[in-house]
C-alpha cells in the first residue's frame, strides 16, 4: 500500500476509452495522447492470443487492448522503473491482473519471461525522433519518450521479429516522416504490410501512420485511404470517436470497423 500511495502522489488518474479505462500517468513530463489508443485498436488480437507491447510506458495501449479484446493476454515491456510502477498500479485499478502483466527491461536486456517466438502479436509506439537530429528539450522523461536512444528503429523491428511467432504480426504507430525508415527496417523478413495514414483534417498532410506487417508473408504492400482525425469543427470524426470513446476496433483494410468491446460489470 505504501508503494501505491507514493505512485499516486507523483501521478494523475485519467480516463480513456470513454471513461472505461483508468490510467495513472506522470503528473509532469510525457502525457498520453491518442496514439496508444489508436495503436491498440489496430491490433487484430483475438481471445487466447498473447500480445507484447514494447515500450509500454504507463500502459495505455496494453490496457486499451485488454479492455477491447476479452481473453487476450498482454505483456508490457518498459525500462523506466517509475512508469513500470504506474502501469502496474493501473492494471490493479482496472482489475486486469488476469490479462495484463507489466515487466521491467529493454530491448538490449529483456527479462527471461520474454521467450523468442512466444507472442502472436507485437505492438509498439516507439520514440519518434532520431537521436542525431533531435533537439532535447523538456524533462528527461519526455525526451526518453520521444527520442531514440541506443536502440534505433531497426532494433525495435528486429526485437519484434524475435518475439513473434511465424505468421505473427507487428503493429506500429509512428511519424509519417519516418515511414521510409520503418519500411526499410521491415523489408525482407516481413510482408503483407498495410500502411494507414492518419490525416489531422481533410486535405492536410498526414502526421502519423499506422503500419501493420506479418512475419514471413510475401503479400504485397497495401496503402489504405487512411483516417481523418478531426472534422472542420475540430471535433473528432465519427469513425475516430467510435475508437477513442466507443472502444471500437480499427480495421486497417477497408472502412473503420467498430468491433465488440469487452463488457465491464
PDB file of C-alpha atoms in Angstrom:
ATOM      1  CA  UNK A   1       0.000   0.000   0.000  1.00  0.00           C
ATOM      2  CA  UNK A   2       2.882   2.409   0.705  1.00  0.00           C
ATOM      3  CA  UNK A   3       4.202   1.897  -2.822  1.00  0.00           C
ATOM      4  CA  UNK A   4       0.749   2.519  -4.323  1.00  0.00           C
ATOM      5  CA  UNK A   5       0.333   5.753  -2.336  1.00  0.00           C
ATOM      6  CA  UNK A   6       3.761   7.004  -3.420  1.00  0.00           C
ATOM      7  CA  UNK A   7       2.943   6.224  -7.047  1.00  0.00           C
ATOM      8  CA  UNK A   8      -0.326   8.121  -6.871  1.00  0.00           C
ATOM      9  CA  UNK A   9       1.276  11.193  -5.307  1.00  0.00           C
ATOM     10  CA  UNK A  10       3.549  11.611  -8.362  1.00  0.00           C
ATOM     11  CA  UNK A  11       0.789  10.977 -10.890  1.00  0.00           C
ATOM     12  CA  UNK A  12      -2.670  11.859 -12.070  1.00  0.00           C
ATOM     13  CA  UNK A  13      -5.508   9.464 -12.707  1.00  0.00           C
ATOM     14  CA  UNK A  14      -7.129   9.937 -16.091  1.00  0.00           C
ATOM     15  CA  UNK A  15      -9.849   8.123 -18.015  1.00  0.00           C
ATOM     16  CA  UNK A  16      -9.580   6.820 -21.571  1.00  0.00           C
ATOM     17  CA  UNK A  17     -11.885   4.811 -23.841  1.00  0.00           C
ATOM     18  CA  UNK A  18     -14.848   6.924 -22.828  1.00  0.00           C
ATOM     19  CA  UNK A  19     -14.022   6.530 -19.141  1.00  0.00           C
ATOM     20  CA  UNK A  20     -13.896   2.739 -19.147  1.00  0.00           C
ATOM     21  CA  UNK A  21     -10.134   2.558 -18.533  1.00  0.00           C
ATOM     22  CA  UNK A  22      -8.422   4.226 -15.567  1.00  0.00           C
ATOM     23  CA  UNK A  23      -4.887   5.337 -16.359  1.00  0.00           C
ATOM     24  CA  UNK A  24      -2.236   6.601 -13.963  1.00  0.00           C
ATOM     25  CA  UNK A  25       0.424   8.717 -15.653  1.00  0.00           C
ATOM     26  CA  UNK A  26       3.148  11.106 -14.504  1.00  0.00           C
ATOM     27  CA  UNK A  27       1.904  14.483 -13.324  1.00  0.00           C
ATOM     28  CA  UNK A  28       4.813  16.084 -15.208  1.00  0.00           C
ATOM     29  CA  UNK A  29       6.662  15.024 -18.372  1.00  0.00           C
ATOM     30  CA  UNK A  30       5.254  12.829 -21.112  1.00  0.00           C
ATOM     31  CA  UNK A  31       1.460  12.588 -21.138  1.00  0.00           C
ATOM     32  CA  UNK A  32      -0.549  10.067 -23.134  1.00  0.00           C
ATOM     33  CA  UNK A  33      -2.364  11.385 -26.220  1.00  0.00           C
ATOM     34  CA  UNK A  34      -4.470   9.415 -28.706  1.00  0.00           C
ATOM     35  CA  UNK A  35      -1.604   7.463 -30.316  1.00  0.00           C
ATOM     36  CA  UNK A  36      -1.588   4.438 -27.951  1.00  0.00           C
ATOM     37  CA  UNK A  37      -5.388   4.195 -28.103  1.00  0.00           C
ATOM     38  CA  UNK A  38      -5.334   4.084 -31.917  1.00  0.00           C
ATOM     39  CA  UNK A  39      -2.423   1.632 -31.845  1.00  0.00           C
ATOM     40  CA  UNK A  40      -4.287  -0.804 -29.598  1.00  0.00           C
ATOM     41  CA  UNK A  41      -7.405  -0.500 -31.768  1.00  0.00           C
ATOM     42  CA  UNK A  42      -5.398  -1.538 -34.854  1.00  0.00           C
ATOM     43  CA  UNK A  43      -4.042  -4.787 -33.353  1.00  0.00           C
ATOM     44  CA  UNK A  44      -6.158  -7.716 -34.641  1.00  0.00           C
ATOM     45  CA  UNK A  45      -5.824  -9.728 -31.444  1.00  0.00           C
ATOM     46  CA  UNK A  46      -8.267 -12.496 -30.601  1.00  0.00           C
ATOM     47  CA  UNK A  47      -9.249 -14.381 -27.488  1.00  0.00           C
ATOM     48  CA  UNK A  48      -6.467 -16.662 -26.271  1.00  0.00           C
ATOM     49  CA  UNK A  49      -3.661 -14.806 -28.059  1.00  0.00           C
ATOM     50  CA  UNK A  50      -0.564 -13.312 -26.429  1.00  0.00           C
ATOM     51  CA  UNK A  51       0.422  -9.738 -27.276  1.00  0.00           C
ATOM     52  CA  UNK A  52       3.689  -7.933 -26.477  1.00  0.00           C
ATOM     53  CA  UNK A  53       3.613  -4.154 -26.044  1.00  0.00           C
ATOM     54  CA  UNK A  54       7.200  -2.900 -26.483  1.00  0.00           C
ATOM     55  CA  UNK A  55       7.921   0.294 -24.562  1.00  0.00           C
ATOM     56  CA  UNK A  56       4.535   0.236 -22.877  1.00  0.00           C
ATOM     57  CA  UNK A  57       5.173   3.416 -20.857  1.00  0.00           C
ATOM     58  CA  UNK A  58       2.312   3.948 -18.430  1.00  0.00           C
ATOM     59  CA  UNK A  59       0.464   1.047 -20.078  1.00  0.00           C
ATOM     60  CA  UNK A  60      -2.203   2.900 -22.086  1.00  0.00           C
ATOM     61  CA  UNK A  61      -2.090   0.675 -25.190  1.00  0.00           C
ATOM     62  CA  UNK A  62      -1.924  -2.541 -23.149  1.00  0.00           C
ATOM     63  CA  UNK A  63      -4.926  -1.522 -21.040  1.00  0.00           C
ATOM     64  CA  UNK A  64      -6.959  -0.438 -24.072  1.00  0.00           C
ATOM     65  CA  UNK A  65      -6.321  -3.725 -25.860  1.00  0.00           C
ATOM     66  CA  UNK A  66      -7.260  -5.755 -22.787  1.00  0.00           C
ATOM     67  CA  UNK A  67     -10.453  -3.714 -22.447  1.00  0.00           C
ATOM     68  CA  UNK A  68     -11.430  -4.344 -26.081  1.00  0.00           C
ATOM     69  CA  UNK A  69     -10.431  -8.000 -26.548  1.00  0.00           C
ATOM     70  CA  UNK A  70     -11.715 -10.288 -23.827  1.00  0.00           C
ATOM     71  CA  UNK A  71      -9.454 -13.262 -23.202  1.00  0.00           C
ATOM     72  CA  UNK A  72      -6.232 -11.987 -24.764  1.00  0.00           C
ATOM     73  CA  UNK A  73      -3.116 -11.634 -22.603  1.00  0.00           C
ATOM     74  CA  UNK A  74      -0.949  -8.530 -22.931  1.00  0.00           C
ATOM     75  CA  UNK A  75       2.595  -8.223 -21.629  1.00  0.00           C
ATOM     76  CA  UNK A  76       4.022  -4.702 -21.461  1.00  0.00           C
ATOM     77  CA  UNK A  77       7.800  -4.169 -21.519  1.00  0.00           C
ATOM     78  CA  UNK A  78       9.122  -0.910 -20.049  1.00  0.00           C
ATOM     79  CA  UNK A  79      12.603   0.205 -18.951  1.00  0.00           C
ATOM     80  CA  UNK A  80      11.598   3.211 -16.808  1.00  0.00           C
ATOM     81  CA  UNK A  81      11.042   1.987 -13.249  1.00  0.00           C
ATOM     82  CA  UNK A  82       8.653   4.815 -12.353  1.00  0.00           C
ATOM     83  CA  UNK A  83       6.464   4.045 -15.371  1.00  0.00           C
ATOM     84  CA  UNK A  84       6.536   0.328 -14.557  1.00  0.00           C
ATOM     85  CA  UNK A  85       5.135   1.100 -11.115  1.00  0.00           C
ATOM     86  CA  UNK A  86       2.434   3.367 -12.561  1.00  0.00           C
ATOM     87  CA  UNK A  87       1.426   0.807 -15.170  1.00  0.00           C
ATOM     88  CA  UNK A  88       1.218  -1.987 -12.606  1.00  0.00           C
ATOM     89  CA  UNK A  89      -0.966   0.155 -10.376  1.00  0.00           C
ATOM     90  CA  UNK A  90      -3.234   0.937 -13.360  1.00  0.00           C
ATOM     91  CA  UNK A  91      -3.545  -2.795 -14.027  1.00  0.00           C
ATOM     92  CA  UNK A  92      -4.707  -3.210 -10.436  1.00  0.00           C
ATOM     93  CA  UNK A  93      -7.144  -0.284 -10.636  1.00  0.00           C
ATOM     94  CA  UNK A  94      -8.780  -1.794 -13.722  1.00  0.00           C
ATOM     95  CA  UNK A  95      -8.845  -5.340 -12.312  1.00  0.00           C
ATOM     96  CA  UNK A  96      -6.851  -6.560 -15.323  1.00  0.00           C
ATOM     97  CA  UNK A  97      -4.499  -8.755 -13.317  1.00  0.00           C
ATOM     98  CA  UNK A  98      -5.527 -11.840 -15.289  1.00  0.00           C
ATOM     99  CA  UNK A  99      -4.971 -10.206 -18.690  1.00  0.00           C
ATOM    100  CA  UNK A 100      -2.156  -7.618 -18.390  1.00  0.00           C
ATOM    101  CA  UNK A 101       1.353  -8.013 -16.963  1.00  0.00           C
ATOM    102  CA  UNK A 102       3.997  -5.276 -16.864  1.00  0.00           C
ATOM    103  CA  UNK A 103       7.660  -6.276 -16.768  1.00  0.00           C
ATOM    104  CA  UNK A 104      10.839  -4.246 -16.421  1.00  0.00           C
ATOM    105  CA  UNK A 105      13.516  -4.345 -19.114  1.00  0.00           C
ATOM    106  CA  UNK A 106      14.500  -3.060 -22.527  1.00  0.00           C
ATOM    107  CA  UNK A 107      15.399  -4.328 -25.989  1.00  0.00           C
ATOM    108  CA  UNK A 108      19.018  -4.962 -25.057  1.00  0.00           C
ATOM    109  CA  UNK A 109      18.232  -6.550 -21.680  1.00  0.00           C
ATOM    110  CA  UNK A 110      14.806  -8.214 -21.847  1.00  0.00           C
ATOM    111  CA  UNK A 111      13.626 -10.268 -18.878  1.00  0.00           C
ATOM    112  CA  UNK A 112      13.725 -14.062 -19.121  1.00  0.00           C
ATOM    113  CA  UNK A 113       9.939 -14.217 -19.392  1.00  0.00           C
ATOM    114  CA  UNK A 114      10.251 -12.901 -22.953  1.00  0.00           C
ATOM    115  CA  UNK A 115      10.994 -16.095 -24.828  1.00  0.00           C
ATOM    116  CA  UNK A 116      11.621 -15.888 -28.562  1.00  0.00           C
ATOM    117  CA  UNK A 117       8.607 -16.628 -30.738  1.00  0.00           C
ATOM    118  CA  UNK A 118       6.105 -16.836 -27.884  1.00  0.00           C
ATOM    119  CA  UNK A 119       3.800 -13.966 -28.941  1.00  0.00           C
ATOM    120  CA  UNK A 120       1.044 -13.918 -31.546  1.00  0.00           C
ATOM    121  CA  UNK A 121       1.131 -10.125 -31.894  1.00  0.00           C
ATOM    122  CA  UNK A 122       3.546  -7.329 -31.126  1.00  0.00           C
ATOM    123  CA  UNK A 123       2.632  -3.647 -30.924  1.00  0.00           C
ATOM    124  CA  UNK A 124       4.778  -0.576 -30.350  1.00  0.00           C
ATOM    125  CA  UNK A 125       4.698   3.203 -30.191  1.00  0.00           C
ATOM    126  CA  UNK A 126       8.465   3.821 -30.462  1.00  0.00           C
ATOM    127  CA  UNK A 127      10.264   7.119 -29.821  1.00  0.00           C
ATOM    128  CA  UNK A 128       9.643   9.232 -32.898  1.00  0.00           C
ATOM    129  CA  UNK A 129      12.879  11.196 -33.259  1.00  0.00           C
ATOM    130  CA  UNK A 130      16.374  10.085 -34.213  1.00  0.00           C
ATOM    131  CA  UNK A 131      18.933  10.998 -31.569  1.00  0.00           C
ATOM    132  CA  UNK A 132      21.276  12.621 -34.085  1.00  0.00           C
ATOM    133  CA  UNK A 133      18.634  15.075 -35.304  1.00  0.00           C
ATOM    134  CA  UNK A 134      16.527  15.667 -32.176  1.00  0.00           C
ATOM    135  CA  UNK A 135      16.828  18.769 -30.048  1.00  0.00           C
ATOM    136  CA  UNK A 136      16.493  17.549 -26.462  1.00  0.00           C
ATOM    137  CA  UNK A 137      14.107  19.862 -24.669  1.00  0.00           C
ATOM    138  CA  UNK A 138      11.984  19.471 -21.584  1.00  0.00           C
ATOM    139  CA  UNK A 139      12.277  16.736 -18.992  1.00  0.00           C
ATOM    140  CA  UNK A 140      14.392  13.597 -19.260  1.00  0.00           C
ATOM    141  CA  UNK A 141      11.210  11.502 -19.172  1.00  0.00           C
ATOM    142  CA  UNK A 142       9.735  13.411 -22.121  1.00  0.00           C
ATOM    143  CA  UNK A 143      12.988  13.061 -24.058  1.00  0.00           C
ATOM    144  CA  UNK A 144      13.045   9.308 -23.391  1.00  0.00           C
ATOM    145  CA  UNK A 145       9.515   9.011 -24.778  1.00  0.00           C
ATOM    146  CA  UNK A 146      10.251  10.965 -27.953  1.00  0.00           C
ATOM    147  CA  UNK A 147      13.942  10.464 -28.775  1.00  0.00           C
ATOM    148  CA  UNK A 148      15.568   7.174 -29.775  1.00  0.00           C
ATOM    149  CA  UNK A 149      18.395   6.016 -27.538  1.00  0.00           C
ATOM    150  CA  UNK A 150      20.991   3.372 -28.302  1.00  0.00           C
ATOM    151  CA  UNK A 151      18.257   1.201 -29.855  1.00  0.00           C
ATOM    152  CA  UNK A 152      17.027   2.792 -33.085  1.00  0.00           C
ATOM    153  CA  UNK A 153      14.033   1.832 -35.152  1.00  0.00           C
ATOM    154  CA  UNK A 154      15.905  -1.114 -36.715  1.00  0.00           C
ATOM    155  CA  UNK A 155      16.366  -2.553 -33.220  1.00  0.00           C
ATOM    156  CA  UNK A 156      12.655  -2.243 -32.417  1.00  0.00           C
ATOM    157  CA  UNK A 157      11.727  -4.105 -35.617  1.00  0.00           C
ATOM    158  CA  UNK A 158      14.383  -6.794 -35.061  1.00  0.00           C
ATOM    159  CA  UNK A 159      13.194  -7.314 -31.476  1.00  0.00           C
ATOM    160  CA  UNK A 160       9.587  -7.668 -32.652  1.00  0.00           C
ATOM    161  CA  UNK A 161      10.725 -10.266 -35.206  1.00  0.00           C
ATOM    162  CA  UNK A 162      12.482 -12.255 -32.478  1.00  0.00           C
ATOM    163  CA  UNK A 163       9.495 -12.187 -30.146  1.00  0.00           C
ATOM    164  CA  UNK A 164       6.652 -13.013 -32.551  1.00  0.00           C
ATOM    165  CA  UNK A 165       5.796 -16.466 -33.865  1.00  0.00           C
ATOM    166  CA  UNK A 166       5.948 -17.298 -37.600  1.00  0.00           C
ATOM    167  CA  UNK A 167       2.993 -15.643 -39.371  1.00  0.00           C
ATOM    168  CA  UNK A 168       2.511 -13.444 -36.303  1.00  0.00           C
ATOM    169  CA  UNK A 169       2.014  -9.712 -36.712  1.00  0.00           C
ATOM    170  CA  UNK A 170       3.541  -6.423 -35.637  1.00  0.00           C
ATOM    171  CA  UNK A 171       1.712  -3.097 -35.496  1.00  0.00           C
ATOM    172  CA  UNK A 172       3.476   0.262 -35.164  1.00  0.00           C
ATOM    173  CA  UNK A 173       2.289   3.834 -34.899  1.00  0.00           C
ATOM    174  CA  UNK A 174       4.909   6.344 -35.983  1.00  0.00           C
ATOM    175  CA  UNK A 175       5.535   9.738 -37.533  1.00  0.00           C
ATOM    176  CA  UNK A 176       4.663   9.932 -41.218  1.00  0.00           C
ATOM    177  CA  UNK A 177       8.078  11.418 -41.995  1.00  0.00           C
ATOM    178  CA  UNK A 178       9.735   8.264 -40.624  1.00  0.00           C
ATOM    179  CA  UNK A 179       7.707   5.919 -42.845  1.00  0.00           C
ATOM    180  CA  UNK A 180      10.644   5.282 -45.177  1.00  0.00           C
ATOM    181  CA  UNK A 181      12.831   4.247 -42.224  1.00  0.00           C
ATOM    182  CA  UNK A 182      10.157   1.916 -40.883  1.00  0.00           C
ATOM    183  CA  UNK A 183       9.511   0.268 -44.249  1.00  0.00           C
ATOM    184  CA  UNK A 184      13.255  -0.184 -44.773  1.00  0.00           C
ATOM    185  CA  UNK A 185      13.536  -1.900 -41.387  1.00  0.00           C
ATOM    186  CA  UNK A 186      10.625  -4.224 -42.214  1.00  0.00           C
ATOM    187  CA  UNK A 187      11.973  -5.180 -45.639  1.00  0.00           C
ATOM    188  CA  UNK A 188      12.953  -8.815 -46.129  1.00  0.00           C
ATOM    189  CA  UNK A 189      11.529 -10.528 -43.041  1.00  0.00           C
ATOM    190  CA  UNK A 190       8.035  -9.028 -43.057  1.00  0.00           C
ATOM    191  CA  UNK A 191       5.318  -8.862 -45.708  1.00  0.00           C
ATOM    192  CA  UNK A 192       1.613  -8.181 -46.033  1.00  0.00           C
ATOM    193  CA  UNK A 193       2.428  -4.639 -44.977  1.00  0.00           C
ATOM    194  CA  UNK A 194      -0.525  -2.297 -44.532  1.00  0.00           C
ATOM    195  CA  UNK A 195       0.066   1.460 -44.224  1.00  0.00           C
ATOM    196  CA  UNK A 196      -2.761   3.591 -42.793  1.00  0.00           C
ATOM    197  CA  UNK A 197      -2.143   7.382 -42.869  1.00  0.00           C
ATOM    198  CA  UNK A 198      -3.751   9.448 -40.128  1.00  0.00           C
ATOM    199  CA  UNK A 199      -4.819  12.822 -41.537  1.00  0.00           C
ATOM    200  CA  UNK A 200      -5.249  15.621 -38.913  1.00  0.00           C
ATOM    201  CA  UNK A 201      -8.017  17.122 -41.082  1.00  0.00           C
ATOM    202  CA  UNK A 202      -9.229  16.516 -44.615  1.00  0.00           C
ATOM    203  CA  UNK A 203      -6.746  17.993 -47.067  1.00  0.00           C
ATOM    204  CA  UNK A 204      -3.896  18.216 -44.518  1.00  0.00           C
ATOM    205  CA  UNK A 205      -0.680  16.145 -44.756  1.00  0.00           C
ATOM    206  CA  UNK A 206      -0.590  13.059 -42.550  1.00  0.00           C
ATOM    207  CA  UNK A 207       1.493  13.411 -39.377  1.00  0.00           C
ATOM    208  CA  UNK A 208       1.127   9.831 -38.177  1.00  0.00           C
ATOM    209  CA  UNK A 209       0.920   6.418 -39.824  1.00  0.00           C
ATOM    210  CA  UNK A 210      -0.114   3.036 -38.518  1.00  0.00           C
ATOM    211  CA  UNK A 211       1.920   0.235 -40.104  1.00  0.00           C
ATOM    212  CA  UNK A 212       0.986  -3.429 -39.777  1.00  0.00           C
ATOM    213  CA  UNK A 213       3.076  -6.360 -41.045  1.00  0.00           C
ATOM    214  CA  UNK A 214       3.103 -10.173 -40.997  1.00  0.00           C
ATOM    215  CA  UNK A 215       6.241 -12.154 -40.233  1.00  0.00           C
ATOM    216  CA  UNK A 216       7.347 -14.165 -43.256  1.00  0.00           C
ATOM    217  CA  UNK A 217       4.488 -13.058 -45.508  1.00  0.00           C
ATOM    218  CA  UNK A 218       5.052 -12.484 -49.235  1.00  0.00           C
ATOM    219  CA  UNK A 219       1.863 -10.485 -49.740  1.00  0.00           C
ATOM    220  CA  UNK A 220       2.281  -7.052 -51.344  1.00  0.00           C
ATOM    221  CA  UNK A 221       2.080  -3.738 -49.517  1.00  0.00           C
ATOM    222  CA  UNK A 222      -1.328  -2.057 -49.221  1.00  0.00           C
ATOM    223  CA  UNK A 223      -1.703   1.710 -48.832  1.00  0.00           C
ATOM    224  CA  UNK A 224      -5.137   2.383 -47.351  1.00  0.00           C
ATOM    225  CA  UNK A 225      -7.166   5.595 -47.724  1.00  0.00           C
ATOM    226  CA  UNK A 226      -6.401   6.274 -44.080  1.00  0.00           C
ATOM    227  CA  UNK A 227      -8.430   8.015 -41.410  1.00  0.00           C
ATOM    228  CA  UNK A 228      -9.283  11.678 -40.902  1.00  0.00           C
ATOM    229  CA  UNK A 229      -8.958  12.527 -37.209  1.00  0.00           C
ATOM    230  CA  UNK A 230     -10.833  15.842 -36.963  1.00  0.00           C
ATOM    231  CA  UNK A 231     -13.803  17.397 -38.713  1.00  0.00           C
ATOM    232  CA  UNK A 232     -13.754  21.060 -39.802  1.00  0.00           C
ATOM    233  CA  UNK A 233     -15.219  21.995 -36.421  1.00  0.00           C
ATOM    234  CA  UNK A 234     -12.196  20.485 -34.667  1.00  0.00           C
ATOM    235  CA  UNK A 235     -14.225  17.659 -33.119  1.00  0.00           C
ATOM    236  CA  UNK A 236     -13.209  14.066 -33.717  1.00  0.00           C
ATOM    237  CA  UNK A 237     -14.768  12.440 -36.763  1.00  0.00           C
ATOM    238  CA  UNK A 238     -17.417   9.786 -36.172  1.00  0.00           C
ATOM    239  CA  UNK A 239     -15.019   6.936 -37.001  1.00  0.00           C
ATOM    240  CA  UNK A 240     -12.315   8.214 -34.662  1.00  0.00           C
ATOM    241  CA  UNK A 241     -14.796   8.930 -31.874  1.00  0.00           C
ATOM    242  CA  UNK A 242     -16.051   5.346 -32.165  1.00  0.00           C
ATOM    243  CA  UNK A 243     -12.498   4.173 -31.480  1.00  0.00           C
ATOM    244  CA  UNK A 244     -11.383   6.660 -28.829  1.00  0.00           C
ATOM    245  CA  UNK A 245     -14.611   6.773 -26.812  1.00  0.00           C
ATOM    246  CA  UNK A 246     -16.558   3.773 -28.037  1.00  0.00           C
ATOM    247  CA  UNK A 247     -13.729   1.254 -27.724  1.00  0.00           C
ATOM    248  CA  UNK A 248     -14.096   0.055 -31.303  1.00  0.00           C
ATOM    249  CA  UNK A 249     -11.513  -1.731 -33.430  1.00  0.00           C
ATOM    250  CA  UNK A 250      -9.676  -0.137 -36.330  1.00  0.00           C
ATOM    251  CA  UNK A 251      -9.802  -2.423 -39.360  1.00  0.00           C
ATOM    252  CA  UNK A 252      -6.769  -1.426 -41.415  1.00  0.00           C
ATOM    253  CA  UNK A 253      -8.105  -2.766 -44.713  1.00  0.00           C
ATOM    254  CA  UNK A 254     -11.390  -1.187 -45.772  1.00  0.00           C
ATOM    255  CA  UNK A 255     -13.596   1.076 -43.692  1.00  0.00           C
ATOM    256  CA  UNK A 256     -13.004   1.508 -39.960  1.00  0.00           C
ATOM    257  CA  UNK A 257     -14.754  -1.221 -38.028  1.00  0.00           C
ATOM    258  CA  UNK A 258     -16.281  -0.765 -34.616  1.00  0.00           C
ATOM    259  CA  UNK A 259     -15.858  -4.204 -33.119  1.00  0.00           C
ATOM    260  CA  UNK A 260     -17.262  -5.698 -29.979  1.00  0.00           C
ATOM    261  CA  UNK A 261     -15.650  -4.418 -26.834  1.00  0.00           C
ATOM    262  CA  UNK A 262     -15.261  -6.111 -23.503  1.00  0.00           C
ATOM    263  CA  UNK A 263     -18.164  -5.504 -21.115  1.00  0.00           C
ATOM    264  CA  UNK A 264     -17.265  -4.453 -17.603  1.00  0.00           C
ATOM    265  CA  UNK A 265     -19.794  -5.076 -14.820  1.00  0.00           C
TER     266      UNK A 265
END
